[in-house]
């Protein structure tokens, strides 16, 4: 039996009742899911330890995707980040994503909510559920074919939000949905401090890259070039897809399901075999 981690993180923000200002500041709510075998993760963890040493990242500290944004505004979060040039910081992200892309088992699943056009008025709890449920369903379908098992891991959030997400995931995995039995996944989500988990850090980068890629594609075509380049170079080829290479509906899922929005997204997410 093959064993996997699925590290999951979010970018953007969502509220059921929004203002034009909120939608402008937070045009998308995104969740990234990074699925990787435990064997590959063991190697990735060791490689990240070496990389952090090369870039002089102190033990117990991390580089977040948002650190580039903050540093460009002269607001570095830590002395280690303050000591790095912008180009060196970008080089670090590039090395991490490149290292991950070399892992054979790695695949990304993204769930996307369009906030700026306010398609959804669902309560936050329902949006959290649908994002997590979409990822759990995809992982369960894949691992059922190979009798594998996966554990979802996410960053520690505020206690109330974390309790809510854990309860949601436990409920639908035990009760089932269109998938009757979630036999191949842990029936909830484990939590970890992001500064102690290279997997959660990778999920943070993946969510940040996707957020920037969507902003460039739909909102600000002259900006977010670095994120778009990182998506094309290191992430696009590892997005979950069907047998013919299609990623829409397989590794890219709109939440809530909306065929017209999927058609809008499709031109920006090419077939993995093209």
XYZ file of C-alpha atoms in Angstrom:
274
model
C 0.000 0.000 0.000
C 1.241 3.492 -0.908
C 0.985 6.216 1.719
C 0.600 9.932 0.990
C 0.434 13.315 2.610
C -1.890 15.984 1.229
C -0.756 19.388 2.464
C -3.421 22.054 2.069
C -3.399 25.827 2.424
C -5.419 28.853 1.339
C -4.925 32.219 -0.339
C -7.291 35.153 -0.560
C -10.406 35.611 1.541
C -14.111 34.873 1.396
C -17.227 36.367 2.972
C -20.836 35.694 2.134
C -21.701 39.389 2.384
C -19.079 41.588 0.763
C -18.477 45.158 -0.336
C -16.957 46.296 -3.650
C -13.810 47.243 -1.717
C -13.528 43.739 -0.219
C -13.981 42.108 -3.625
C -11.326 44.348 -5.128
C -8.818 43.496 -2.381
C -9.703 39.773 -2.324
C -10.896 38.799 -5.830
C -10.409 35.070 -5.247
C -10.500 32.499 -2.503
C -8.197 29.589 -3.338
C -7.174 26.357 -1.691
C -4.126 24.416 -2.830
C -3.669 20.711 -2.113
C -0.230 19.173 -2.525
C -0.318 15.396 -2.720
C 3.013 13.590 -2.331
C 4.064 10.080 -1.325
C 5.682 9.714 2.065
C 8.856 8.390 0.423
C 9.125 11.457 -1.818
C 8.269 13.724 1.090
C 11.105 12.244 3.138
C 13.524 13.239 0.353
C 11.929 16.664 -0.102
C 12.196 17.384 3.617
C 15.919 16.583 3.576
C 16.477 18.721 0.495
C 14.631 21.630 2.092
C 16.835 21.375 5.162
C 19.889 21.691 2.927
C 18.332 24.560 0.964
C 17.458 26.464 4.130
C 21.051 26.129 5.240
C 22.281 27.535 1.925
C 19.924 30.499 2.216
C 20.673 30.998 5.935
C 17.104 30.513 7.097
C 17.293 29.946 10.880
C 15.906 26.702 12.273
C 12.341 27.251 13.400
C 11.753 30.048 10.886
C 10.156 29.872 7.437
C 9.845 31.910 4.285
C 6.208 32.604 3.445
C 4.966 33.445 -0.029
C 3.664 36.778 1.319
C 7.199 37.699 2.435
C 8.067 38.776 -1.127
C 5.101 41.156 -1.203
C 5.960 42.566 2.219
C 9.658 42.903 1.452
C 8.978 44.827 -1.755
C 7.143 47.312 0.471
C 10.081 47.514 2.868
C 8.262 45.597 5.581
C 10.372 42.439 6.018
C 8.867 40.071 8.571
C 12.161 38.720 9.986
C 15.846 39.738 10.049
C 16.703 36.753 7.817
C 14.302 37.971 5.140
C 15.502 41.565 5.546
C 19.036 40.352 4.794
C 17.983 38.793 1.467
C 17.712 40.754 -1.753
C 14.455 40.485 -3.692
C 16.225 38.463 -6.369
C 17.663 36.073 -3.794
C 14.232 35.639 -2.233
C 12.750 34.867 -5.640
C 15.586 32.412 -6.207
C 14.624 30.613 -2.999
C 11.009 30.188 -4.116
C 12.220 28.962 -7.494
C 14.509 26.360 -5.906
C 11.747 25.060 -3.622
C 9.219 24.722 -6.443
C 11.804 23.166 -8.754
C 12.788 20.632 -6.106
C 9.149 19.706 -5.563
C 8.439 19.387 -9.293
C 11.126 16.710 -9.555
C 9.186 14.394 -7.245
C 7.413 11.791 -9.349
C 4.441 11.338 -7.002
C 3.721 15.057 -6.595
C 0.440 16.435 -7.893
C -1.492 19.627 -7.238
C -5.249 20.025 -6.838
C -6.652 23.563 -6.742
C -10.149 24.704 -5.765
C -11.102 28.236 -6.804
C -13.894 30.601 -5.771
C -14.599 33.740 -7.775
C -15.142 36.501 -5.218
C -14.776 39.596 -7.388
C -17.923 38.804 -9.414
C -19.751 37.575 -6.292
C -21.138 34.380 -7.801
C -21.617 32.836 -4.364
C -23.600 34.036 -1.372
C -22.984 30.852 0.590
C -21.982 31.100 4.236
C -18.284 30.697 5.006
C -18.849 27.277 6.573
C -20.324 25.923 3.351
C -17.479 27.319 1.242
C -14.897 25.715 3.556
C -16.771 22.440 3.255
C -16.999 22.493 -0.533
C -13.307 23.338 -0.947
C -12.214 20.530 1.359
C -14.777 18.095 -0.031
C -13.625 18.623 -3.623
C -10.043 17.776 -2.651
C -11.001 14.782 -0.516
C -13.138 13.385 -3.348
C -10.321 13.644 -5.904
C -7.793 12.003 -3.559
C -10.209 9.234 -2.572
C -10.949 8.438 -6.224
C -7.256 8.221 -7.089
C -6.216 6.120 -4.105
C -9.147 3.750 -4.280
C -7.680 2.441 -7.548
C -4.346 1.600 -5.922
C -5.457 0.787 -2.357
C -3.404 3.729 -1.075
C -3.993 5.874 1.999
C -3.621 9.631 2.521
C -3.603 12.031 5.443
C -4.538 15.698 4.967
C -2.372 18.183 6.873
C -2.972 21.911 7.238
C -1.564 24.903 9.066
C -2.821 25.694 12.541
C -5.431 28.458 12.260
C -7.428 30.128 14.982
C -8.984 27.444 17.226
C -12.611 28.089 16.208
C -11.929 27.925 12.456
C -9.770 24.840 12.898
C -12.431 23.103 14.974
C -15.026 23.915 12.318
C -12.938 22.568 9.422
C -12.037 19.388 11.295
C -15.694 18.775 12.121
C -16.782 19.393 8.521
C -14.220 16.961 7.119
C -15.005 14.290 9.689
C -18.719 14.582 8.949
C -18.617 14.102 5.186
C -15.911 11.422 5.235
C -17.854 9.326 7.760
C -21.327 9.905 6.299
C -20.202 9.860 2.676
C -21.610 11.862 -0.241
C -21.615 10.688 -3.854
C -18.561 8.757 -2.693
C -20.083 6.229 -0.337
C -16.942 5.182 1.510
C -13.886 7.320 2.187
C -11.794 4.272 2.988
C -8.535 5.624 1.596
C -8.237 8.895 3.522
C -7.890 9.846 7.167
C -11.341 10.952 8.366
C -10.415 14.519 9.288
C -7.444 16.882 8.993
C -4.251 16.925 11.031
C -2.713 20.282 11.925
C 0.893 21.390 12.161
C 2.860 24.606 12.646
C 3.819 25.823 9.192
C 7.349 26.729 10.301
C 7.892 23.050 11.159
C 6.415 21.609 7.961
C 8.040 21.954 4.551
C 4.882 20.441 3.064
C 2.661 23.215 4.406
C 5.204 25.764 3.193
C 4.989 24.228 -0.293
C 1.173 24.397 -0.152
C 1.490 28.078 0.830
C 3.671 28.724 -2.234
C 1.316 26.807 -4.521
C -1.698 28.790 -3.269
C 0.206 32.058 -3.600
C 1.393 31.245 -7.106
C -2.132 30.332 -8.210
C -3.557 33.488 -6.638
C -1.024 35.612 -8.514
C -1.598 33.696 -11.739
C -5.352 34.333 -11.549
C -4.888 37.989 -10.691
C -2.631 38.417 -13.716
C -5.053 36.496 -15.936
C -8.243 38.315 -14.889
C -7.454 41.488 -12.942
C -4.002 42.969 -13.597
C -2.327 41.617 -16.771
C 0.705 43.888 -16.310
C 1.472 42.571 -12.825
C 2.167 39.268 -11.054
C 4.613 38.114 -13.725
C 6.799 36.233 -11.245
C 3.852 34.183 -9.958
C 2.723 33.418 -13.511
C 6.236 32.322 -14.463
C 6.427 30.037 -11.429
C 3.068 28.498 -12.322
C 4.110 27.796 -15.902
C 7.568 26.488 -15.048
C 6.940 24.331 -11.975
C 3.264 23.800 -11.228
C 1.245 23.530 -14.456
C 2.824 20.220 -15.446
C 2.045 18.651 -12.062
C -1.646 19.551 -11.818
C -3.956 16.541 -11.549
C -5.425 15.627 -14.938
C -7.402 12.951 -16.740
C -5.984 10.320 -19.105
C -5.909 12.792 -21.990
C -4.198 15.551 -19.990
C -7.196 17.776 -19.241
C -6.868 19.632 -15.929
C -10.179 21.529 -15.842
C -12.603 19.590 -13.687
C -9.822 17.254 -12.529
C -7.040 19.259 -10.879
C -8.709 22.659 -11.224
C -12.162 22.766 -9.631
C -14.432 25.802 -9.330
C -16.350 26.188 -6.057
C -19.279 26.198 -6.047
C -19.667 24.234 -9.259
C -20.598 26.568 -12.094
C -20.192 25.522 -15.767
C -20.010 29.094 -17.072
C -17.144 29.941 -14.702
C -15.356 26.746 -15.682
C -15.565 27.841 -19.312
C -14.099 31.216 -18.335
C -11.205 29.539 -16.533
C -10.488 26.947 -19.224
C -8.359 29.125 -21.576
C -5.869 29.756 -18.774
C -5.357 26.087 -17.883
C -3.951 24.119 -20.758
C -4.029 20.397 -21.318
C -0.985 18.811 -19.654
C -0.165 16.930 -22.849
C -0.254 19.863 -25.221
